[in-house]
Short mmCIF file of C-alpha atoms in Angstrom, two decimals:
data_model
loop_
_atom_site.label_atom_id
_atom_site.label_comp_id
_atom_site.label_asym_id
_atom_site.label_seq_id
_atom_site.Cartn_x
_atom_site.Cartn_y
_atom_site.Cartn_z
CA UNK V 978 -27.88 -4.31 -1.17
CA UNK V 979 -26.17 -7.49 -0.51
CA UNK V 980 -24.24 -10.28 -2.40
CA UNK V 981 -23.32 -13.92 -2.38
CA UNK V 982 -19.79 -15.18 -1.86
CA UNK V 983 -18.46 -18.17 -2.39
CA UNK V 984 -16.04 -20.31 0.08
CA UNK V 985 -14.03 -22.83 0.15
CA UNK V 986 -13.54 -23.73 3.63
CA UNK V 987 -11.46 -26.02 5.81
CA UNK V 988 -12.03 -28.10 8.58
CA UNK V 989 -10.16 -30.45 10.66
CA UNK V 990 -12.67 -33.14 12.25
CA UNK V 991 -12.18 -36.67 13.70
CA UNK V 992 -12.38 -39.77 11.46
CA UNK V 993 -13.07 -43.15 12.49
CA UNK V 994 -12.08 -46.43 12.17
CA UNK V 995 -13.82 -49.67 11.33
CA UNK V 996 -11.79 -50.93 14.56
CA UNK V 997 -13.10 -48.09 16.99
CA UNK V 998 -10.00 -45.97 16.82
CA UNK V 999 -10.01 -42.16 15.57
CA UNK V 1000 -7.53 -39.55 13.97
CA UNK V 1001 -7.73 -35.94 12.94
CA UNK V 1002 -8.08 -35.43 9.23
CA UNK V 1003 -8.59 -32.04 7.16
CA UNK V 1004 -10.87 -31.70 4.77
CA UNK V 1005 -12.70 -28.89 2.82
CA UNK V 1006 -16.29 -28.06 2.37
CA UNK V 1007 -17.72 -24.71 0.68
CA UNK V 1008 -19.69 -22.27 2.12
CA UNK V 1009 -22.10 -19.55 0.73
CA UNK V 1010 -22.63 -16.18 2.45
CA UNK V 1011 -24.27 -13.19 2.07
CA UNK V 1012 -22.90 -10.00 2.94
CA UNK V 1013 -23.47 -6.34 2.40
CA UNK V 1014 -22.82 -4.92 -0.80
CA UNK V 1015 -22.18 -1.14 -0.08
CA UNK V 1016 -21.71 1.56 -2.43
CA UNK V 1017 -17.63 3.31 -2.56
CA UNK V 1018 -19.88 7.31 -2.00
CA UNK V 1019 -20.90 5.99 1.08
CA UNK V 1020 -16.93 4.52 2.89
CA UNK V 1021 -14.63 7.05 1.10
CA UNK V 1022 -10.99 6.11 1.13
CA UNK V 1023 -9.35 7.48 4.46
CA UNK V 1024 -5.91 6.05 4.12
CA UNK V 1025 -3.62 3.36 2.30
CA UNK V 1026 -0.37 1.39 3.17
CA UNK V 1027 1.89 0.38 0.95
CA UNK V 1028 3.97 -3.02 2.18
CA UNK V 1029 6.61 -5.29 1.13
CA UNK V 1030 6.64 -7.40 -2.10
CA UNK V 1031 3.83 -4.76 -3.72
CA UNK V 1032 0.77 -5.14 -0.93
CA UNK V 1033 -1.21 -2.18 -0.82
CA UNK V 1034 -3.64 -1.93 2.39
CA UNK V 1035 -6.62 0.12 1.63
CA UNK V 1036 -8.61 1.55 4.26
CA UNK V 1037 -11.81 3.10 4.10
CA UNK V 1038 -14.48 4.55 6.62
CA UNK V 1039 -18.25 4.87 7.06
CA UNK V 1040 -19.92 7.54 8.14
CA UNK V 1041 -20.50 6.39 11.51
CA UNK V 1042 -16.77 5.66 11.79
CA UNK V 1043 -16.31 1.98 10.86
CA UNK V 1044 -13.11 0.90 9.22
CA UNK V 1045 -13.11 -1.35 6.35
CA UNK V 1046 -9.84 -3.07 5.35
CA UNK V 1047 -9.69 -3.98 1.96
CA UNK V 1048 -8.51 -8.09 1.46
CA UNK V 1049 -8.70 -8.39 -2.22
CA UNK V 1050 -10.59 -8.78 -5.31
CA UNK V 1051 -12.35 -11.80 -6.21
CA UNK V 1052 -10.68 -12.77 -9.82
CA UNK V 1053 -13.07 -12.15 -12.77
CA UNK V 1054 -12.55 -15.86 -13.37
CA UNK V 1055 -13.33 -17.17 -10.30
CA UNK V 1056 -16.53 -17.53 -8.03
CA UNK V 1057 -14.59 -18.74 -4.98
CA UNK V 1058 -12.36 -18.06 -1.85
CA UNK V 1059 -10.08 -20.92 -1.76
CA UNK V 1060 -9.11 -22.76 1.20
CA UNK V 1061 -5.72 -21.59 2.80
CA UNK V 1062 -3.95 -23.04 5.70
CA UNK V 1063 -1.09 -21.56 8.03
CA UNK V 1064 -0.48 -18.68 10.15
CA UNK V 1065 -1.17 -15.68 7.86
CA UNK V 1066 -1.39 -12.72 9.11
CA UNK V 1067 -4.48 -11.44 7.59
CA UNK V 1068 -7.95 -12.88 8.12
CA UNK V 1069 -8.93 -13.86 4.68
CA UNK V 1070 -12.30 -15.66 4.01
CA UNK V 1071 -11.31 -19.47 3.77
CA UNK V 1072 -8.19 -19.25 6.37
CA UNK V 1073 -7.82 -21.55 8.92
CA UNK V 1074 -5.21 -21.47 11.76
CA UNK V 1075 -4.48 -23.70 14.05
CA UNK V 1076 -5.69 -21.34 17.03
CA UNK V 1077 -8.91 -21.05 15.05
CA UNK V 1078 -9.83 -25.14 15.93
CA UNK V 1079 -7.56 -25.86 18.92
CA UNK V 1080 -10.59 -24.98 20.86
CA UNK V 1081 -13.37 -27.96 19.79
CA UNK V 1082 -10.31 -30.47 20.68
CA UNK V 1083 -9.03 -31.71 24.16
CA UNK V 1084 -5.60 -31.53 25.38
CA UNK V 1085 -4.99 -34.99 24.80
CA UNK V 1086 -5.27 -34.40 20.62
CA UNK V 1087 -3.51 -30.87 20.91
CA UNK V 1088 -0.15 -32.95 19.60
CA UNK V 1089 -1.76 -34.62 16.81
CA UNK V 1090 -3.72 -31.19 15.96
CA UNK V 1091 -0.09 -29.78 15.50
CA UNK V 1092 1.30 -32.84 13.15
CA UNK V 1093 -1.58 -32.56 11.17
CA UNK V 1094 -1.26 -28.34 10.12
CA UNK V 1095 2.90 -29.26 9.82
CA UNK V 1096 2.62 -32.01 7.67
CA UNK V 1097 -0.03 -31.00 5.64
CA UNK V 1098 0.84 -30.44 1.44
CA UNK V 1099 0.26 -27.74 -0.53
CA UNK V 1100 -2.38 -30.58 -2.28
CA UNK V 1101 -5.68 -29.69 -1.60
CA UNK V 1102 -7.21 -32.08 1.29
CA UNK V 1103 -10.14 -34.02 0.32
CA UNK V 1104 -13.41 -32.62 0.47
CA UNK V 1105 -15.55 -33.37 3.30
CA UNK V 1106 -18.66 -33.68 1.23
CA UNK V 1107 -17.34 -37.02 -0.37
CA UNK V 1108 -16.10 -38.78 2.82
CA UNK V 1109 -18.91 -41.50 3.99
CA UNK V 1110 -21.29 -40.38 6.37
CA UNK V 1111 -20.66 -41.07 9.83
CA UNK V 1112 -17.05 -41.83 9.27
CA UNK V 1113 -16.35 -38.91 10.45
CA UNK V 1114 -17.67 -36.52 13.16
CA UNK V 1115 -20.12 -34.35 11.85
CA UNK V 1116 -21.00 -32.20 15.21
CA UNK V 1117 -17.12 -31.18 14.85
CA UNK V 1118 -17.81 -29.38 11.14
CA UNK V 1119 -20.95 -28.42 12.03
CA UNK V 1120 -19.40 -26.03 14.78
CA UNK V 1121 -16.36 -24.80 12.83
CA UNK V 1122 -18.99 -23.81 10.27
CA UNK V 1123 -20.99 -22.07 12.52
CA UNK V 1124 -18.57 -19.91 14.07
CA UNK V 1125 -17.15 -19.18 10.23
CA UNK V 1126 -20.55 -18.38 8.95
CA UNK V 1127 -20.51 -15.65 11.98
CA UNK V 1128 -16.79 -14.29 11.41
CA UNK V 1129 -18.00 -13.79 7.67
CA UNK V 1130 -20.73 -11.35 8.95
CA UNK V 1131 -17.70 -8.85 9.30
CA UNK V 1132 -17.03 -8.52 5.48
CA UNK V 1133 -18.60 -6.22 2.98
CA UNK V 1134 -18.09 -5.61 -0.70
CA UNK V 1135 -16.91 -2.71 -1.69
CA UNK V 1136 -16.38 -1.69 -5.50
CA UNK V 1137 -15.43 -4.96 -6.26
CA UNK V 1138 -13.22 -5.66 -3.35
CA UNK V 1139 -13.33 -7.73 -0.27
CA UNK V 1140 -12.86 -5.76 2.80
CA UNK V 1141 -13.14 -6.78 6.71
CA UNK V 1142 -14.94 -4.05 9.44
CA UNK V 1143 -11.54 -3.45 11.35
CA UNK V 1144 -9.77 -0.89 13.89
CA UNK V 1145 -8.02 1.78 12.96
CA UNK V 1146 -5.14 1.07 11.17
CA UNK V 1147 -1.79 1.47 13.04
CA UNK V 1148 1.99 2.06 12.52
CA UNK V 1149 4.03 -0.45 15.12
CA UNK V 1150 7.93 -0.13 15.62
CA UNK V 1151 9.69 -3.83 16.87
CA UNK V 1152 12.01 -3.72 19.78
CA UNK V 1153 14.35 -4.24 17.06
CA UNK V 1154 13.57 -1.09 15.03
CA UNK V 1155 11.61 -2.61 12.38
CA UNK V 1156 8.88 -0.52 11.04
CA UNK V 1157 5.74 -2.44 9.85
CA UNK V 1158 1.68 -2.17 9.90
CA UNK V 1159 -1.05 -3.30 11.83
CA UNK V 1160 -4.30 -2.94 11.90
CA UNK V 1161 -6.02 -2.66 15.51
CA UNK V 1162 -5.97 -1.22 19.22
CA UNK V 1163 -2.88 -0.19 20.54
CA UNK V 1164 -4.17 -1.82 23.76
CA UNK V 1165 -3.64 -5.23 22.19
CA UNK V 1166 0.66 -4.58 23.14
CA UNK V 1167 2.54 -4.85 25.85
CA UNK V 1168 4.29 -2.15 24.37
CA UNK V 1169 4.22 1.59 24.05
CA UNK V 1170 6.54 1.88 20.98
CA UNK V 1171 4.08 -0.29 19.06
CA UNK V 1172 1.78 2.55 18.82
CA UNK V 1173 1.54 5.08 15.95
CA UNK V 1174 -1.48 6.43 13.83
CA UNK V 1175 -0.85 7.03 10.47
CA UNK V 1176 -0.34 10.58 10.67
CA UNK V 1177 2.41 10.07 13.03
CA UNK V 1178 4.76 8.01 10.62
CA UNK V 1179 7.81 10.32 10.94
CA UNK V 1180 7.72 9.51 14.67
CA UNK V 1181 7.67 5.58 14.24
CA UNK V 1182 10.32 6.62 12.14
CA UNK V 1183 12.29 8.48 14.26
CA UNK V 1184 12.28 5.76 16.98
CA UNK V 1185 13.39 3.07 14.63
CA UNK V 1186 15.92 4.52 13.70
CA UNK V 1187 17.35 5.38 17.05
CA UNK V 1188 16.76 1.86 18.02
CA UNK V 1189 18.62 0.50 14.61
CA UNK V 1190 21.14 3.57 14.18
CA UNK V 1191 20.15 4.31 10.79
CA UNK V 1192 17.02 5.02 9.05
CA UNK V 1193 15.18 1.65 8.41
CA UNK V 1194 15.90 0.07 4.85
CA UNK V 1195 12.86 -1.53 4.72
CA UNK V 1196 9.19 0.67 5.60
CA UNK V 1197 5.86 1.27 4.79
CA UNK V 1198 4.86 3.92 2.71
CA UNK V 1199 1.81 5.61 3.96
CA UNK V 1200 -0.34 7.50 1.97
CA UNK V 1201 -3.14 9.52 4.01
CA UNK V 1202 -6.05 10.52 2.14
CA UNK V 1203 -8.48 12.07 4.99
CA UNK V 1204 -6.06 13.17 7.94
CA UNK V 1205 -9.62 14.17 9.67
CA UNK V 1206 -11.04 10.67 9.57
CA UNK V 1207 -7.26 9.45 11.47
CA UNK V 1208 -6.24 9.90 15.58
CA UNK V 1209 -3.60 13.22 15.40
CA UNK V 1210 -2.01 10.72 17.89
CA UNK V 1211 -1.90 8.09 19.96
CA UNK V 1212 1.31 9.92 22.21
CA UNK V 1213 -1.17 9.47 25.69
CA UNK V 1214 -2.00 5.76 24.87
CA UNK V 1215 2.22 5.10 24.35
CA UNK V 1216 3.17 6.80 27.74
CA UNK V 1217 0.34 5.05 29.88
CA UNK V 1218 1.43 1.71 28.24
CA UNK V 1219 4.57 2.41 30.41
CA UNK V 1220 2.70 0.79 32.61
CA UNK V 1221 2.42 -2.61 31.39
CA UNK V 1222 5.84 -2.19 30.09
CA UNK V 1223 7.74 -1.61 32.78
CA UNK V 1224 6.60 -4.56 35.31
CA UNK V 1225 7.43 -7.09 32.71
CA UNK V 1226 11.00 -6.06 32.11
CA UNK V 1227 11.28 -6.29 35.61
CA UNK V 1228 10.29 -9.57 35.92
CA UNK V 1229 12.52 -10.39 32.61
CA UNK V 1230 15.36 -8.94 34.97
CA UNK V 1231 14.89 -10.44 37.76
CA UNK V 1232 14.89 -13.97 35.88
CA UNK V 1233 18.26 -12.81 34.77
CA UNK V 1234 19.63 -12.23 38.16
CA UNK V 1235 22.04 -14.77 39.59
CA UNK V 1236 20.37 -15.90 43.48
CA UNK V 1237 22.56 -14.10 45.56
CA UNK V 1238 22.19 -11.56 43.09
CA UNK V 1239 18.02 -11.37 43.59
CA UNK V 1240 18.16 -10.89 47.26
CA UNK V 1241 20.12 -7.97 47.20
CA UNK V 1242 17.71 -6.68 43.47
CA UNK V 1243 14.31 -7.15 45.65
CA UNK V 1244 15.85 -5.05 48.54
CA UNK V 1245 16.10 -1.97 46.26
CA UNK V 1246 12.84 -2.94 44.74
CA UNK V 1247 11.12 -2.42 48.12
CA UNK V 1248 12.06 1.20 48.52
CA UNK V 1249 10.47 1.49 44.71
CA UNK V 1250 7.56 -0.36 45.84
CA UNK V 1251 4.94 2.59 46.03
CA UNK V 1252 5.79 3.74 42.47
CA UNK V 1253 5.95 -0.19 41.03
CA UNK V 1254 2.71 -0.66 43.44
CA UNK V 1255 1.34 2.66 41.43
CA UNK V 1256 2.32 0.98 37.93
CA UNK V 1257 1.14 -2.19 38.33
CA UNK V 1258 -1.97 -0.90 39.54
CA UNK V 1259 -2.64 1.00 36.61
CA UNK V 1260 -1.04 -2.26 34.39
CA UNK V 1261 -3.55 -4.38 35.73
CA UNK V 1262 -6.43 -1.16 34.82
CA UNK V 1263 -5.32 -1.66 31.06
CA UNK V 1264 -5.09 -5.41 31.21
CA UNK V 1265 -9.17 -5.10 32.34
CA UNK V 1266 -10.19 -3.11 29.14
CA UNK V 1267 -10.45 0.18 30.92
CA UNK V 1268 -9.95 3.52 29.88
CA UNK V 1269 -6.83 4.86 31.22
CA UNK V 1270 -6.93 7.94 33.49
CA UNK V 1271 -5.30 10.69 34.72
CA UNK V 1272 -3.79 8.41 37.38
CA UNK V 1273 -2.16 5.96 35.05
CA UNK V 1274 -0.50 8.93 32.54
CA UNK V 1275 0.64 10.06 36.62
CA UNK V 1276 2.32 6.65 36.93
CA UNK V 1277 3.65 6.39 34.01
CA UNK V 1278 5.35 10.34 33.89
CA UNK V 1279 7.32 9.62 36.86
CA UNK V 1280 8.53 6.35 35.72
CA UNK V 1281 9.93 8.41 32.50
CA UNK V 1282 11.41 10.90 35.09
CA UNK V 1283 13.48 7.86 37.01
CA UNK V 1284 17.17 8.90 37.83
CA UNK V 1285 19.41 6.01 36.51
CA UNK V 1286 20.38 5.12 40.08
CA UNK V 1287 16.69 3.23 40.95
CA UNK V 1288 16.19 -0.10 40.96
CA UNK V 1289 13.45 0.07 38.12
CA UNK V 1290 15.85 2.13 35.71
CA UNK V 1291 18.35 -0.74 36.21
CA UNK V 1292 15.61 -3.16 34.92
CA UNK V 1293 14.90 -0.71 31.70
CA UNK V 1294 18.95 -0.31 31.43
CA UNK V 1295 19.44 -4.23 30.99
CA UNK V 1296 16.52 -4.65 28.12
CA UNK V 1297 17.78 -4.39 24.83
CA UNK V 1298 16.65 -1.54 23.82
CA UNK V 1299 14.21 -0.25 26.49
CA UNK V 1300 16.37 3.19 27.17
CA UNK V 1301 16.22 4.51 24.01
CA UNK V 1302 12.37 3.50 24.19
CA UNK V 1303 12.20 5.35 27.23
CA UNK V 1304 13.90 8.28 26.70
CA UNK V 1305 11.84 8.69 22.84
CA UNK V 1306 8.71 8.95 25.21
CA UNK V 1307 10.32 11.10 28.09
CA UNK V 1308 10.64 13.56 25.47
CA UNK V 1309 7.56 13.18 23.23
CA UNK V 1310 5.86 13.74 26.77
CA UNK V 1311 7.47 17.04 27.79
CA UNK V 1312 7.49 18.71 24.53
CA UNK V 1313 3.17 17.55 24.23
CA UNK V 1314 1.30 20.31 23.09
CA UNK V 1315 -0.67 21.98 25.97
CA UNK V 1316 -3.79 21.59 23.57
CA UNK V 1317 -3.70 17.69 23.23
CA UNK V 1318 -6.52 16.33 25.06
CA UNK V 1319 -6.99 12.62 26.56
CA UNK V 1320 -8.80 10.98 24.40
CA UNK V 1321 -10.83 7.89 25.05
CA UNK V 1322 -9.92 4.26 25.06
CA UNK V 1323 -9.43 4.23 20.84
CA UNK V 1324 -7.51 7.23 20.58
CA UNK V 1325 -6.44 10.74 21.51
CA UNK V 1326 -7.41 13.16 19.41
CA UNK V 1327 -6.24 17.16 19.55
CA UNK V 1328 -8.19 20.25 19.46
#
C-alpha cells in the first residue's frame, strides 16, 4: 500500500535582474510524494528514546532488519509538511540546510549563500510558483527537487506516523560527559566513546560520569522493547576506533608544542613509530569503509596497554579528557567476555 504526502519545500535559486545582474533568493514550492504505507504487525517497536523538552524517538524494525525512525505525525488538520530552514538535527520532510544546496553553487556565491540562511525571517519566503518565469533560474529548482523527490523515497508511514529507514539507533557520550542520542554507524566518529547500543546505556553512563565527576543531570531515558532486535554491544567497534583516535590527538599535540619543543616531541615519536605506523594503518582501514580486523583490535590493545612514559601516552595525557577515555576502554577490554564475537562492520553481536 502506499500514500500521498504533501510538501512544502524550499529552495534557494538565482534571480535576475532587468540590468543582467543576479542574487540568491529563497523561495518555496510544494511537492507531492508517494511513499509506502506499511502496516505497524509487520515493523514492531524495537526500542524508544526519550529526550529533552518531551521528544520521544521511536524506533521500529522490519523483518529483514531495517530501522524506521519515527519523525512525527502529520496533524489531523493539516495535509502538509511545512517548509523549515536551519541546521536541525533531524531530517524532516521540507528541511533545508545550507549543506543540502551549497553544492549546485560555486565558490564565488558560497558568501552570499551564507547571508541569505542568516538573515532569513521566520516569515515564510515567497513561493516560487508566483515569481515570473525566467526571472529566475529554473534548472537550479529543478535539481534541488530532484534530489528531494529521491531523499523522500526513504520515508514510510507507519500507523499514522512519519518515519525515515535509518541505522541503528545509538547512545554517544561528548568529550565533555554529556550523554545524548544518535541515530547511525558508530563509524561516522572519530571517537570510540561515542559508541553505545541501547542495551549498553549504563556503560555510556558510567563513562560520563567519570568524565563529568558526577552522574549526568541531564540523559536520555531509554526504553528497550526487543533487546534481540539491538547489538549486545558495540565494545569491539569502541576499542578499534582507538585507532582513529589516537593519531589525531597527536597531531592536536603536536600543534600545541612550542618549536624547540617539537624537535625534541618527534624524536620520541620515532622510537613509537612502528606502533603509530600500526595505528594509522588501521586508521586509514576505517577511514576506507572497511571492516575492521583482527589486526586493527591488535593495534588498538597495545595502545590501551601504553606505560605513561611513551611519547603517544603523553599526547592522550594532554587531551582533556582522553585518559579517563582510555583507561574506561582498557578495562571494558580486559574484563570482555571470552564469548563476545567480532561482529561485522554494523555491530558486534554475542553468542
Amino acid at each position: 500500500m502506499t500514500t500521498d504526502i504533501e510538501v512544502e519545500f524550499p529552495v534557494v535559486t538565482r534571480a535576475f535582474s532587468r540590468g543582467g545582474g543576479s542574487k540568491l533568493i529563497m523561495g518555496t514550492l510544494d511537492l507531492t510524494v508517494r511513499i509506502p504505507e506499511l502496516e505497524e504487525a509487520t515493523v514492531p517497536v524495537a526500542a524508544r528514546v526519550s529526550r529533552m523538552r518531551g521528544l520521544i524517538d521511536e524506533f521500529r524494525i522490519d523483518g529483514t532488519g531495517q530501522f524506521y525512525w519515527q519523525l512525527g505525525r502529520l496533524p489531523a488538520d493539516e495535509a502538509t509538511f511545512r517548509a523549515r530552514f536551519g541546521d536541525w538535527r533531524f531530517d524532516l520532510p521540507g528541511l533545508l540546510r545550507m549543506r543540502d544546496v551549497a553544492k549546485f553553487f560555486g565558490r564565488t556565491e558560497r558568501e552570499a549563500l551564507k547571508v541569505l540562511f542568516n538573515k532569513r525571517g521566520i516569515a515564510e519566503p515567497r513561493r516560487i510558483g508566483d515569481r515570473k518565469r525566467g526571472s529566475y533560474d529554473q534548472a537550479l529548482v529543478d535539481a534541488q527537487v530532484a534530489e528531494r523527490i529521491e531523499v523522500l523515497q526513504r520515508y514510510a508511514l507507519i500507523g499514522g506516523y512519519l518515519f525515515l529507514r535509518s541505522q541503528e539507533p545509538l547512545i554517544r557520550v561528548s568529550r565533555f560527559g554529556h550523554v545524548y542520542f544518535e541515530h547511525g554507524t558508530p563509524w561516522q566518529t572519530l571517537a570510540p566513546h561515542q559508541c553505545f547500543s541501547l542495551r549498553e546505556f549504563p556503560e555510556a553512563l558510567d563513562l560520563a560520569s567519570r568524565i563529568q565527576g558526577r552522574t549526568p543531570a541531564a540523559q536520555p531515558a531509554v526504553e528497550i522493547i526487543d533487546a534481540e532486535k539491538l547489538s549486545p554491544s558495540y565494545l569491539h567497534e569502541r576499542v578499534a576506533l582507538v585507532n582513529r583516535y589516537v593519531p589525531d590527538l597527536v597531531q592536536q599535540y603536536i600543534a600545541r608544542l612550542s618549536v624547540d619543543e617539537v624537535a625534541h616531541y618527534l624524536s620520541r615519536l620515532a622510537d613509537e613509530r612502528e606502533l603509530l605506523g600500526e595505528v594509522t594503518a588501521a586508521a586509514d582501514h576505517l577511514r576506507n569503509g572497511s571492516s575492521f580486523n583482527e589486526s586493527c583490535l591488535e593495534a588498538a590493545e597495545r595502545v590501551l596497554e601504553l606505560g605513561r612514559g611513551s611519547a603517544i601516552a603523553e599526547a592522550i595525557d594532554d587531551a582533556q579528557n582522553a585518559r579517563t577515555v582510555i583507561e574506561f576502554l582498557r578495562e571494558a577490554w580486559d574484563e570482555r567476555p571470552v564469548s563476545l564475537q567480532v561482529g561485522s562492520f554494523g555491530g558486534c553481536h554475542g553468542s
